[in-house]
Coordinates of C-alpha atoms and ligand atoms in Angstrom, one line a residue:
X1 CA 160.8 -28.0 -307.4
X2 CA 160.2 -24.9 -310.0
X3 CA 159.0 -21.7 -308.8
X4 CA 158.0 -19.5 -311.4
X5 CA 158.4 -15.7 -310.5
X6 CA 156.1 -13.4 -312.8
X7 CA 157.8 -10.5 -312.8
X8 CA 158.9 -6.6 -314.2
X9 CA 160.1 -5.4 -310.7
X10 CA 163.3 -5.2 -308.9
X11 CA 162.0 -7.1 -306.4
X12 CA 161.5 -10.1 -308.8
X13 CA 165.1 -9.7 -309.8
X14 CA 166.7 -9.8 -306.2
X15 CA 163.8 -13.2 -305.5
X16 CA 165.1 -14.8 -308.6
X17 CA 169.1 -14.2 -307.6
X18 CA 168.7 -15.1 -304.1
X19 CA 166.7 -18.8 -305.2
X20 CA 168.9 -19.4 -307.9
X21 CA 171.9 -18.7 -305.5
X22 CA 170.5 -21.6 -303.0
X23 CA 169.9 -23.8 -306.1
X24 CA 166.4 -23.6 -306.7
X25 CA 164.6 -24.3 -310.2
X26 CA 163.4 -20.5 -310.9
X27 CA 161.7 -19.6 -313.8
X28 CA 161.4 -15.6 -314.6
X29 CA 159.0 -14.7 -316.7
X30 CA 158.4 -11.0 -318.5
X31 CA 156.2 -9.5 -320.3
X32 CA 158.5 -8.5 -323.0
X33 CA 158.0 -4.5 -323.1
X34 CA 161.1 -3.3 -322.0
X35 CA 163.8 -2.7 -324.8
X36 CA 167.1 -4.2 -322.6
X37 CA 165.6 -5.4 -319.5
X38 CA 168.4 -6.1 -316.7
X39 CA 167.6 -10.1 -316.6
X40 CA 168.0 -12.4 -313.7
X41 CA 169.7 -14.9 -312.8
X42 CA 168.1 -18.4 -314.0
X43 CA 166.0 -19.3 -316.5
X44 CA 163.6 -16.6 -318.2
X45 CA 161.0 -16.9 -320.7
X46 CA 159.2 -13.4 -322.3
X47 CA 156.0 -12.6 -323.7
X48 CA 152.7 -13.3 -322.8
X49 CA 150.9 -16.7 -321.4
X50 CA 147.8 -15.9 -323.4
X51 CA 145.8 -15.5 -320.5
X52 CA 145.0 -17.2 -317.5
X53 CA 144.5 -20.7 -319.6
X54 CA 147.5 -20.0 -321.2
X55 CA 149.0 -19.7 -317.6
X56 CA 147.8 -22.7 -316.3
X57 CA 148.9 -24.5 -319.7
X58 CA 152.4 -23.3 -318.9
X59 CA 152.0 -24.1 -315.1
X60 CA 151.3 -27.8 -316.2
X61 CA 153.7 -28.3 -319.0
X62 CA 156.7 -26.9 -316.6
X63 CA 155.6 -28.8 -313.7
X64 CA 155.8 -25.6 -311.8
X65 CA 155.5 -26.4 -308.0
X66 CA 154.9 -22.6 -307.1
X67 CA 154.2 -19.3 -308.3
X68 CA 155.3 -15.4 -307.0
X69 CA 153.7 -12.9 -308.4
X70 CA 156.0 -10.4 -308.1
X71 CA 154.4 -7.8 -311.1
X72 CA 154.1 -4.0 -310.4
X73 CA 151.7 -2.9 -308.4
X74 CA 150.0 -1.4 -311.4
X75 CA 150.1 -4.6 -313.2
X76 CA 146.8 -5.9 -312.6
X77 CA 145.8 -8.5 -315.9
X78 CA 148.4 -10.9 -315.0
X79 CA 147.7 -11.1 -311.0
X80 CA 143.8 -11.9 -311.6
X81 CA 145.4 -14.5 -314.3
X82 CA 147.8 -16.1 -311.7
X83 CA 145.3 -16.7 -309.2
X84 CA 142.9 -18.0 -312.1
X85 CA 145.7 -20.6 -313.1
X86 CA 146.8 -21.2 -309.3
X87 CA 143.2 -22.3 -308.7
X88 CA 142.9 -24.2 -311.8
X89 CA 145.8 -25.9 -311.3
X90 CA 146.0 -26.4 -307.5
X91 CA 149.5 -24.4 -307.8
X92 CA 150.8 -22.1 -304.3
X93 CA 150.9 -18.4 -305.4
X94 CA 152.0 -15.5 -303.3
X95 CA 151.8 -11.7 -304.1
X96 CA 155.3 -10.3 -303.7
X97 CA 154.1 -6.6 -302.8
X98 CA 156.4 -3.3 -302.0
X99 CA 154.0 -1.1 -299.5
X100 CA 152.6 1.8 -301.3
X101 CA 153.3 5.8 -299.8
X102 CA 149.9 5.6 -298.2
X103 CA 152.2 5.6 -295.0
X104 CA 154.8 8.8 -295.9
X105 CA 154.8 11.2 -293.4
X106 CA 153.4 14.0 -296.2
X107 CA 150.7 11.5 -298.1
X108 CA 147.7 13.2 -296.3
X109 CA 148.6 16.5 -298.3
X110 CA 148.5 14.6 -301.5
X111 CA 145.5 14.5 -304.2
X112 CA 144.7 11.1 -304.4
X113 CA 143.1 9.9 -307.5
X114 CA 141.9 6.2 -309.3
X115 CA 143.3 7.0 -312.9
X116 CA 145.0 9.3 -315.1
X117 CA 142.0 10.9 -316.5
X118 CA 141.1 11.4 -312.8
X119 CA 144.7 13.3 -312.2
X120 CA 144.4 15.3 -315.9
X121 CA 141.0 16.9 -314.6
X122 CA 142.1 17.7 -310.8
X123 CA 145.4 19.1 -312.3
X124 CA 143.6 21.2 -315.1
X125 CA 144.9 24.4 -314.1
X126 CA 148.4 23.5 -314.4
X127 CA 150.7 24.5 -316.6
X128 CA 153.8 23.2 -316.3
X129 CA 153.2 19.9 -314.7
X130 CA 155.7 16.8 -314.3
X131 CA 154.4 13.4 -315.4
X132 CA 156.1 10.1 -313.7
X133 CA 153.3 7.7 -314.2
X134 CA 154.6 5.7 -317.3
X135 CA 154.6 5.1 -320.4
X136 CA 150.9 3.2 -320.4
X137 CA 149.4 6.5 -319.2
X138 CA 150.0 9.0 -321.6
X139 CA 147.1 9.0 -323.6
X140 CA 145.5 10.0 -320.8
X141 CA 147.4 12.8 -320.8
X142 CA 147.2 14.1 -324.7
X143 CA 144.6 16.6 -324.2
X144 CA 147.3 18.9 -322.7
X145 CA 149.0 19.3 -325.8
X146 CA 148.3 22.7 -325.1
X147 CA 151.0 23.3 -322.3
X148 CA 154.3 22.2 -321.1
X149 CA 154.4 19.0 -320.1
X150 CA 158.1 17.7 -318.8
X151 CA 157.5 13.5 -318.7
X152 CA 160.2 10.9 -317.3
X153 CA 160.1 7.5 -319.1
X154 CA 162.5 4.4 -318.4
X155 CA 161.6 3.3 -322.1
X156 CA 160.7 5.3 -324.9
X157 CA 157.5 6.3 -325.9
X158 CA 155.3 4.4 -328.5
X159 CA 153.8 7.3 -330.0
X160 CA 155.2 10.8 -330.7
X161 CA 154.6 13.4 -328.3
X162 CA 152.8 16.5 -328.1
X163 CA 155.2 19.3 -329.5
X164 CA 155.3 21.4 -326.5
X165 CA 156.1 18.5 -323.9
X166 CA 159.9 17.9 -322.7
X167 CA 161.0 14.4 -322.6
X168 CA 163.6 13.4 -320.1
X169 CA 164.8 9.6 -319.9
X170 CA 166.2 8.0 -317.4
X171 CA 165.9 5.1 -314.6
X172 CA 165.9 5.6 -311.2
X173 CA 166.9 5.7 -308.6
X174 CA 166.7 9.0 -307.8
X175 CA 168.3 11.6 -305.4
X176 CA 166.1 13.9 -303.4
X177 CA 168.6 16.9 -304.9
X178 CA 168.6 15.7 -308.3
X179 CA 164.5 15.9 -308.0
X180 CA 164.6 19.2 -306.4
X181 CA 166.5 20.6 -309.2
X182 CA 164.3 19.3 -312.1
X183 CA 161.6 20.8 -310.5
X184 CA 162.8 23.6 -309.7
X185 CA 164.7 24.3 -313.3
X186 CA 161.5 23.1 -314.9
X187 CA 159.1 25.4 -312.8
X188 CA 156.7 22.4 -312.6
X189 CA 153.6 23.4 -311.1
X190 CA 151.9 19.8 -310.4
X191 CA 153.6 16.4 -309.9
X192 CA 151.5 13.6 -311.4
X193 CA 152.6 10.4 -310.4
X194 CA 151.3 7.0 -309.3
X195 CA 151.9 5.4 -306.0
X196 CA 154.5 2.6 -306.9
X197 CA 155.6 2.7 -303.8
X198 CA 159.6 1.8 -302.8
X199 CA 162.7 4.2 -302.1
X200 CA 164.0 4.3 -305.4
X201 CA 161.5 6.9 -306.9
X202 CA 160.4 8.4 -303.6
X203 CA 162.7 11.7 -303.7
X204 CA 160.6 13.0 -305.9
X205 CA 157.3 13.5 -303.7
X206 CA 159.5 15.0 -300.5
X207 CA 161.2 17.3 -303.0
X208 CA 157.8 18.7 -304.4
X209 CA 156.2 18.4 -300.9
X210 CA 159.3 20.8 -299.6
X211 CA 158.9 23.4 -302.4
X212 CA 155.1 23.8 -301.8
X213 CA 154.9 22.0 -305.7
X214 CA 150.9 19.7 -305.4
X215 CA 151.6 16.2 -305.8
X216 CA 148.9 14.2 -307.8
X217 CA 149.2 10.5 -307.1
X218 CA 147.4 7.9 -309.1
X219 CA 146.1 5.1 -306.6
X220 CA 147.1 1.5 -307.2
X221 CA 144.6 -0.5 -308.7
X222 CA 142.0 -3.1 -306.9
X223 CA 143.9 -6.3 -306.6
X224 CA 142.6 -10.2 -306.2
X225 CA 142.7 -11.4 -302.7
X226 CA 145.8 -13.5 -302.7
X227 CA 148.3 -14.0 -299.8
X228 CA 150.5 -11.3 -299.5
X229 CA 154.0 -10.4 -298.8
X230 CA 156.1 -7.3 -299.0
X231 CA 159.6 -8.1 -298.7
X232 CA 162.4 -10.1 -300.7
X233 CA 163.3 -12.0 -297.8
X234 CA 159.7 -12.9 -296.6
X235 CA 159.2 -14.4 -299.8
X236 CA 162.6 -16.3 -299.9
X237 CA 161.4 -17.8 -296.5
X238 CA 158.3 -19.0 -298.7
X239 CA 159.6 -20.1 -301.4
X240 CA 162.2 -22.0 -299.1
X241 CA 159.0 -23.6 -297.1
X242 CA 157.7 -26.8 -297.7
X243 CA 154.6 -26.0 -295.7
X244 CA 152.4 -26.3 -298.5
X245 CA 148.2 -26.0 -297.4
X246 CA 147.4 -26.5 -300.9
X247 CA 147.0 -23.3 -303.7
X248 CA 146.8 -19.7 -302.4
X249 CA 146.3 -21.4 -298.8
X250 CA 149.8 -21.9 -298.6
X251 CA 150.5 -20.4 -295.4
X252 CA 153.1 -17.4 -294.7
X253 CA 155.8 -17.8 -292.6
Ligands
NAP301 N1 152.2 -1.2 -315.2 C1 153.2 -0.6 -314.7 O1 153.2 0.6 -314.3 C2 154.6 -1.3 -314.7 C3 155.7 -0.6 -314.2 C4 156.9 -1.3 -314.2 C5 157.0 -2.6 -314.6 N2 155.9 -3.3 -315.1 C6 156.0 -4.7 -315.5 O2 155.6 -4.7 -316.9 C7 154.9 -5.9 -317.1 C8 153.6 -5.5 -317.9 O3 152.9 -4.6 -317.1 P1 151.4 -4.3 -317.5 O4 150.9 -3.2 -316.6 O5 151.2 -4.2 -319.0 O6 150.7 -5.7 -317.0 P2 149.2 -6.2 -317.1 O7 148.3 -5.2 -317.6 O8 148.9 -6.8 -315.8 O9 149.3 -7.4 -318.1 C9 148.9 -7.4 -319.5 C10 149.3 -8.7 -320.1 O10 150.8 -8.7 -320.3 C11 151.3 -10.0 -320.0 N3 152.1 -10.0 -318.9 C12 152.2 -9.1 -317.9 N4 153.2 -9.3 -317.0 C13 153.7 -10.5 -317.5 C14 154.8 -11.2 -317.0 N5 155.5 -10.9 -315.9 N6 155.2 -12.3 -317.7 C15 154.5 -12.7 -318.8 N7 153.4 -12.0 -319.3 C16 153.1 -10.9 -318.6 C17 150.0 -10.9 -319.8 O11 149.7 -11.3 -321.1 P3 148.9 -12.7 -321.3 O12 147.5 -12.5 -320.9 O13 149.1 -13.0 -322.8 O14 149.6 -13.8 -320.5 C18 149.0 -9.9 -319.3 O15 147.7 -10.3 -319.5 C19 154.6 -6.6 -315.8 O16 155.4 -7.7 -315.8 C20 155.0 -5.6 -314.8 O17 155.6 -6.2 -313.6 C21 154.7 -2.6 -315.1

């Protein structure tokens, strides 16, 4: 029995150690964008599939018996080609998901939005704002080359950035007066961020939301319909299951 865990997320990390801790055949496998990723436990492969054929070629060749998707919930490519290479291949695949901050107590005083073009135009009047949405969405972002811009990035960027902007870099997680202070110290006038959802980068919203700051929140992206789960230890149970109703019918315990 292999399970391969696609992953990029904490989440994926904590799957892999608790599977390969029972002594299960776990396969991690990243994308590769990270500098010095903190690896897990087990066998990991990086880089890309090429695709979902590429996927179900891998799928076959490693006589993988299930597959967790585990990606960010802004990592949409290689979910649409897991379930492509699940089908194809007749494999079990669950989405590993952390619930987004649809549910936080302050989200209806929010601007949600569907991209970062969306957030650049309903934060246009801004001129100190604070960018958390990562490292992918900058160019949407260039345009405001004209103002301050603080941005937080785990990795560094892959282009220079605009002269003005203030780059601070750093991994969560964060502390609610850590966050409170960068804003504060910054003057940040708009937070733009996108709903990844999870404690560990959530201090900033009830900081902003406490000093009157507007929070902009990218919205996660449309998903394929694939059983879900949104725990570590929901999944283990599944991946522990031998209840197996054939591909993404495999049902949840
Ligand atoms: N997007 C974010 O905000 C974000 C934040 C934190 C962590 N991450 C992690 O970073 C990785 C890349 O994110 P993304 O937004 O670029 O994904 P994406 O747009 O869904 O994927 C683009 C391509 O990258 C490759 N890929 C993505 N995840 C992979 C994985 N776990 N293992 C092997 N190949 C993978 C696939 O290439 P092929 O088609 O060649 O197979 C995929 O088609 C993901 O694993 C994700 O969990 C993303």
């Amino acid at each position: 029995m292999t399970i391969l865990i696609l992953g990029g997320t904490a989440e994926a990390r904590q799957l892999a150690a608790a599977l390969v801790a029972d002594g299960l055949d776990v396969i991690s496998s990243l994308a590769g964008r990270v500098n010095s990723p903190s690896l897990p436990p087990g066998r990991v492969r990086v880089g890309g599939f090429g695709g979902a054929d590429g996927l179900a070629e891998y799928l076959r060749g490693h006589q993988v018996s299930s597959v967790v998707d585990a990606t960010h919930p802004f990592a949409a490519t290689i979910s649409v080609n897991a379930l492509q290479a699940a089908n194809r291949t007749s494999t079990p695949l669950v989405r590993l998901e952390r619930p987004g901050w649809h549910g936080h107590p302050r989200s209806g005083s929010w601007t949600w939005v569907a991209n970062g073009a969306a957030a650049r135009a309903v934060a246009a009047a801004a001129s100190t704002p604070f960018l958390t949405t990562g490292r992918q969405s900058l160019p949407d972002f260039h345009p405001w080359a004209d103002r301050d811009v603080l941005v937080r990035l785990v990795d560094p960027p892959t282009a220079p950035l605009p002269q003005r902007w203030i780059l601070i870099m750093s991994r969560g997680p964060y502390s609610y007066a850590g966050e409170r202070q960068i804003l504060t110290e910054h003057a940040i006038d708009v937070l733009i961020t996108k709903d990844s959802g999870g404690t560990h980068t959530m201090a900033k919203l009830d900081a902003a939301s406490d000093l009157g700051i507007p929070v902009v929140i990218i919205a996660r992206p449309e998903r394929p319909q694939v059983p879900h789960l949104e725990t570590v230890a929901e999944t283990i149970a599944w991946c522990r299951s031998d209840d197996d109703l054939g591909f993404v019918g495999r049902s949840i315990p």
